[in-house]
CSV table of C-alpha atoms and ligand atoms in Angstrom, one decimal:
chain,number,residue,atom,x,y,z
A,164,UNK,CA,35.1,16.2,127.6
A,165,UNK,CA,38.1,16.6,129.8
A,166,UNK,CA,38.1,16.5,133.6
A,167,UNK,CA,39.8,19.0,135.9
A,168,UNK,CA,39.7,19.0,140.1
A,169,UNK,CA,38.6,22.6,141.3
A,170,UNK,CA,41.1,22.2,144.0
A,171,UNK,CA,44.6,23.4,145.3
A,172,UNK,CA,44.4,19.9,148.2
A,173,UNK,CA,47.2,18.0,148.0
A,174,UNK,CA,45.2,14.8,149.4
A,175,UNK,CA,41.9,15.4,147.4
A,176,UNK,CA,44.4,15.4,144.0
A,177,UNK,CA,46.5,12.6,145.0
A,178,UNK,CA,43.5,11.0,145.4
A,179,UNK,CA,41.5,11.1,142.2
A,180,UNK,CA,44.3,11.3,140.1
A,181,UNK,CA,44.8,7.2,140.1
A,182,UNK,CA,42.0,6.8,138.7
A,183,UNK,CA,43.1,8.0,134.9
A,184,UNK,CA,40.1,10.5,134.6
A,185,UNK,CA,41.7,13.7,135.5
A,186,UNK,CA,43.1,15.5,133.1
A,187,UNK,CA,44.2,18.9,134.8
A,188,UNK,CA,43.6,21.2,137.9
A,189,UNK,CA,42.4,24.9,138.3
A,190,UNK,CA,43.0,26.7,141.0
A,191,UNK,CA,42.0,30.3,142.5
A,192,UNK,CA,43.6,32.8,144.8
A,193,UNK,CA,40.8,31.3,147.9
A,194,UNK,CA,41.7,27.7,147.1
A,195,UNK,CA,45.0,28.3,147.9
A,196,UNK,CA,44.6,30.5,150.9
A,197,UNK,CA,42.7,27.5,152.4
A,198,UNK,CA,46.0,25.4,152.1
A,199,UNK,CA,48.3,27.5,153.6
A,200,UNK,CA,52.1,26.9,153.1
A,201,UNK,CA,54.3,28.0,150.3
A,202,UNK,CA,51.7,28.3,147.2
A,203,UNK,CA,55.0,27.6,144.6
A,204,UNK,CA,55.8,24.6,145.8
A,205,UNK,CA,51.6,23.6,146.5
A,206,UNK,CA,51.6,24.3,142.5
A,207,UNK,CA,54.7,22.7,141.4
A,208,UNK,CA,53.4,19.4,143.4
A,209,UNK,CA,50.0,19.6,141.8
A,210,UNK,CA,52.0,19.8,138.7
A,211,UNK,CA,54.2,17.0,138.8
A,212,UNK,CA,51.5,14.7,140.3
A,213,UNK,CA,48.5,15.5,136.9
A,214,UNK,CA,51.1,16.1,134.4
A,215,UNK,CA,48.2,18.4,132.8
A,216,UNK,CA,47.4,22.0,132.3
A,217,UNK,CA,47.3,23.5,136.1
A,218,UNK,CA,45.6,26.6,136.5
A,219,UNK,CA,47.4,29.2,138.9
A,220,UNK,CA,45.7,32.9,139.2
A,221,UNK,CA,47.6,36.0,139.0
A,222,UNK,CA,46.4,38.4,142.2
A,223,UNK,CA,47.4,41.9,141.0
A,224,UNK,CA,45.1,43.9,139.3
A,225,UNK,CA,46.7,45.8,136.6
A,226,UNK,CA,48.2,44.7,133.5
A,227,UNK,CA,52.0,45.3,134.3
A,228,UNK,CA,51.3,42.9,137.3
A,229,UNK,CA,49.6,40.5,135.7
A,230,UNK,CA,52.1,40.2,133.4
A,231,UNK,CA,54.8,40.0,135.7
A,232,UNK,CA,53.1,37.6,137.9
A,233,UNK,CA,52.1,36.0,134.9
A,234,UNK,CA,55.9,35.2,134.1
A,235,UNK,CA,56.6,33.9,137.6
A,236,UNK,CA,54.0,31.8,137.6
A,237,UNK,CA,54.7,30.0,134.3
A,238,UNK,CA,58.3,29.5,135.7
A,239,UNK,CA,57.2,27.2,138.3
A,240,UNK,CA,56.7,24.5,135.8
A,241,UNK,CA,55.7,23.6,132.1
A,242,UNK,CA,52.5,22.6,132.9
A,243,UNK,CA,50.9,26.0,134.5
A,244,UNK,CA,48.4,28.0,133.0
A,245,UNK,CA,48.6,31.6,133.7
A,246,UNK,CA,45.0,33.1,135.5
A,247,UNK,CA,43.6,36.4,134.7
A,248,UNK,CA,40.4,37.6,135.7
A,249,UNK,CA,38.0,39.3,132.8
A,250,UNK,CA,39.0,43.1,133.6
A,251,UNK,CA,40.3,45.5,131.1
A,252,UNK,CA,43.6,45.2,132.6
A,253,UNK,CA,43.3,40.9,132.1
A,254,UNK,CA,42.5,41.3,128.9
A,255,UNK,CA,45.6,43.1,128.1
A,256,UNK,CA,47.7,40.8,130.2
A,257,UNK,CA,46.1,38.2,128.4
A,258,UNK,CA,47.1,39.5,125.0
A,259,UNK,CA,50.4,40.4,125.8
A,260,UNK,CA,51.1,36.9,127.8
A,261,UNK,CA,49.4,34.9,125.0
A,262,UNK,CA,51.9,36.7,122.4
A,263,UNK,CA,54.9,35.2,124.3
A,264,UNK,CA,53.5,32.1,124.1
A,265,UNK,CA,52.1,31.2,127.5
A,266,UNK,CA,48.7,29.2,127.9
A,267,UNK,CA,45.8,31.9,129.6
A,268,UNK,CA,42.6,30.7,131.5
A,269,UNK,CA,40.2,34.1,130.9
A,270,UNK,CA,38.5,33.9,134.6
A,271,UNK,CA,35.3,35.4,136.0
A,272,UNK,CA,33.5,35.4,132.8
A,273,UNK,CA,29.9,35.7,133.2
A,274,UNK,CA,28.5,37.1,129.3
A,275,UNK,CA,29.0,36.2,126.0
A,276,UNK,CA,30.6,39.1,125.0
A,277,UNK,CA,33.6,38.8,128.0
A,278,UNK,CA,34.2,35.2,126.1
A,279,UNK,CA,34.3,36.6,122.5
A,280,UNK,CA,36.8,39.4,124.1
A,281,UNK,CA,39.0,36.6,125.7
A,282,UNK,CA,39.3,34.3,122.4
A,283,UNK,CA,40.0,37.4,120.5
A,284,UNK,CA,43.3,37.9,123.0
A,285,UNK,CA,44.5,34.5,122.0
A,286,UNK,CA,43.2,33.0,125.9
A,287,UNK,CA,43.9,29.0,125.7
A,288,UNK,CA,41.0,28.6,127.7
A,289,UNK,CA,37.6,30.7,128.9
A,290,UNK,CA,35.9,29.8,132.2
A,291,UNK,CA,32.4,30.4,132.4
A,292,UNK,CA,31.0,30.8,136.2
A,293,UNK,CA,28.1,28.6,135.7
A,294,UNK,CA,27.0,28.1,139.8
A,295,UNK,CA,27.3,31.4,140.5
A,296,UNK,CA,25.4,32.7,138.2
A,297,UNK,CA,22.8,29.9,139.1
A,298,UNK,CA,22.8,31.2,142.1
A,299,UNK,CA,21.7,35.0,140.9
A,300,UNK,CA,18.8,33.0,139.0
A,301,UNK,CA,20.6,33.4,135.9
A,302,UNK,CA,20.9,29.8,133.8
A,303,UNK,CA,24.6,29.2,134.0
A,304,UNK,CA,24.1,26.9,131.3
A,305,UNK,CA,22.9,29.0,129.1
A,306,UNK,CA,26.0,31.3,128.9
A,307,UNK,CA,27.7,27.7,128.5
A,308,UNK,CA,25.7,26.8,125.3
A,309,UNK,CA,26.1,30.9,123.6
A,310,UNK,CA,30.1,30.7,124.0
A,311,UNK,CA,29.9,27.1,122.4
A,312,UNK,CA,28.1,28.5,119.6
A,313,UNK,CA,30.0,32.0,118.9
A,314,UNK,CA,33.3,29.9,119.3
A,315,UNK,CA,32.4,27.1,116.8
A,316,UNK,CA,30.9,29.8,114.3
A,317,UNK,CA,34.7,31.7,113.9
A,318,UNK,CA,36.4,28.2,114.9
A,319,UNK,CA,38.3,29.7,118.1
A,320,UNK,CA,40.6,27.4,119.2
A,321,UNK,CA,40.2,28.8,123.1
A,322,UNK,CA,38.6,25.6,125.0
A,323,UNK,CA,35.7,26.3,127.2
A,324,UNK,CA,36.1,25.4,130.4
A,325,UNK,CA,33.1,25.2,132.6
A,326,UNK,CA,33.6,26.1,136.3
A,327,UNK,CA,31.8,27.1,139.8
A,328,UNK,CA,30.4,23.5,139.1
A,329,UNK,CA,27.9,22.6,142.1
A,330,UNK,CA,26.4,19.4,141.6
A,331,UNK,CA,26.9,16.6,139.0
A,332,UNK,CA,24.4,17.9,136.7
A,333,UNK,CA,26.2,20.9,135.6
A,334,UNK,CA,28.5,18.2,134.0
A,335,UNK,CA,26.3,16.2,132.2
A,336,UNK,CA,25.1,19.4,131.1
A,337,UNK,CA,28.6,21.1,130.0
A,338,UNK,CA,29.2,17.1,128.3
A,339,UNK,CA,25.5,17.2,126.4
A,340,UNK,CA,26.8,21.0,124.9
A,341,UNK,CA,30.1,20.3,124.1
A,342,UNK,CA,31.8,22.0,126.4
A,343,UNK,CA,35.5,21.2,126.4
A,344,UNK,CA,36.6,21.0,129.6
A,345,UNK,CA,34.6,20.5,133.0
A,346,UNK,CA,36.5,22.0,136.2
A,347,UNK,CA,34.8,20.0,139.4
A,348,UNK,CA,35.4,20.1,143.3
A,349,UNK,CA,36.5,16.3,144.3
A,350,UNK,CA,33.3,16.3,146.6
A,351,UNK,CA,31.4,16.5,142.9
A,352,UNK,CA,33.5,14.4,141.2
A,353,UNK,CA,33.1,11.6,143.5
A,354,UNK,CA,29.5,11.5,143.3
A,355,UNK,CA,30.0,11.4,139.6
A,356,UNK,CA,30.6,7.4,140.6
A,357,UNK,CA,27.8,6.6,142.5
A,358,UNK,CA,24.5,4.7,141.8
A,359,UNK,CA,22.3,2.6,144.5
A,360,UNK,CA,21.3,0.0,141.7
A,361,UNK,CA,25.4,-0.6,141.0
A,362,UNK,CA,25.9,-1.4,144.7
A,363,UNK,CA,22.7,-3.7,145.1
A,364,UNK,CA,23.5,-5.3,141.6
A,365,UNK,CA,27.2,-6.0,142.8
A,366,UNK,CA,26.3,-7.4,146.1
A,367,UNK,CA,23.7,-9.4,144.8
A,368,UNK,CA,26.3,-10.8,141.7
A,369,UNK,CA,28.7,-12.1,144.9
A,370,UNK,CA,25.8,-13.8,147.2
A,371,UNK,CA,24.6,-15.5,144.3
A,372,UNK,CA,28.3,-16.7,143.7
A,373,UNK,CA,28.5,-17.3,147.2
A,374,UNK,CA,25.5,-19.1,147.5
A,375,UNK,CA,26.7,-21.6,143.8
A,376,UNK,CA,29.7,-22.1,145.6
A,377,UNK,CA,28.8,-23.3,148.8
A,378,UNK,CA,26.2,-25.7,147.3
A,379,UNK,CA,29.6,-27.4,145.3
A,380,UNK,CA,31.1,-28.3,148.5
B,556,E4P,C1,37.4,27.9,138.5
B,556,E4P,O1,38.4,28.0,137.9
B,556,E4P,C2,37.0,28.6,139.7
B,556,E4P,O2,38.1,28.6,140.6
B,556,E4P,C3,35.9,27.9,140.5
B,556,E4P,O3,35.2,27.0,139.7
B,556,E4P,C4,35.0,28.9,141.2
B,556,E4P,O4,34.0,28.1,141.8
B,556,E4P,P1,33.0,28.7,143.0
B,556,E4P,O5,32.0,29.6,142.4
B,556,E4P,O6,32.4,27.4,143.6
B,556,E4P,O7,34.0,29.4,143.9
């Protein structure tokens, strides 16, 4: 399963990047209103520092827009995948965008149905809301594991992309259904690294060296 940072932060990027498990970055129209600054140059950074597909929304709302916004976006650099939320109007941006040949991430979607629409407009990738609709007591899971299953049935090629992850669970969730792509905050991905009985094994490893080593001398 690939591994994308939820995240338009410069530093947060930069930061997990090094470590050869991040494999591209979405972003949304509030992730990059936290950052402030010239959002072009924010993505074209991103960009050159993941070398991957880097997600960058589209804010108008009908289809013409999208399109055109759609266009500007993609010029930015190679590696941008044009945003459009599920709406009427998205899906025919997405069609029409996807015809010329440009990669679209189908946002917002929160049914089945929205994710059958989006493959069926040739969207590279669908992104399945899974916290928030946790949050409405909804399993987001579940919509995770019926768009797995319509997609492999008529072998769609548009990647599912898990996103509104809130804790590391959701991934080993989105990995155990065969989900292809996780989108995670840094905060989450982080945490993907930690375990109390790594640390107390590696210190005890070193004293016991230590301790051999002393007794040598
Ligand atoms: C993904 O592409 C979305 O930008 C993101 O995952 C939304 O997450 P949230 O529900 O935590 O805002």
């Amino acid at each position: 399963m690939k591994l994308f940072i939820d995240s338009g932060n410069l530093k947060e990027i930069e930061a997990l990047v090094p470590l050869g498990i991040i494999d591209g970055i979405t972003t949304n129209p509030s992730l990059l209103a936290k950052e402030g600054g010239d959002y072009r140059a924010i993505l074209k950074k991103i960009c050159q520092i993941v070398q991957g597909p880097t997600s960058a929304e589209v804010v108008a709302t009908d289809a013409e827009g999208m399109i055109r916004e759609g266009r500007d976006l993609a010029s930015i650099d190679e590696h941008i995948v044009v945003k459009v939320p599920f709406t009427r109007e998205g899906v025919k941006a997405c069609k029409a965008l996807s015809s010329e040949g440009k990669k679209v991430n189908v946002t917002l979607c929160f049914s089945p149905t929205q994710a059958l629409i989006a493959a069926k407009v040739g969207a590279s990738y669908i992104s399945p809301f899974v916290g928030r609709l946790d949050d409405i007591s909804t399993n987001g899971m579940q919509l995770v594991q019926e768009i797995v299953e319509i997609y492999e049935n008529y072998q769609f090629t548009t990647e599912v992309l898990v996103a509104s992850v809130r804790h590391p669970l959701h991934i080993v969730e989105a990995a155990r259904l065969g989900a292809d792509i996780c989108t995670c905050p840094a905060a989450i991905i982080d945490r993907m690294f930690n375990h109390p009985l790594t640390d107390i094994g590696l210190e005890k490893f070193l004293k016991d060296w230590e301790k051999a080593q002393a007794a040598r001398v």
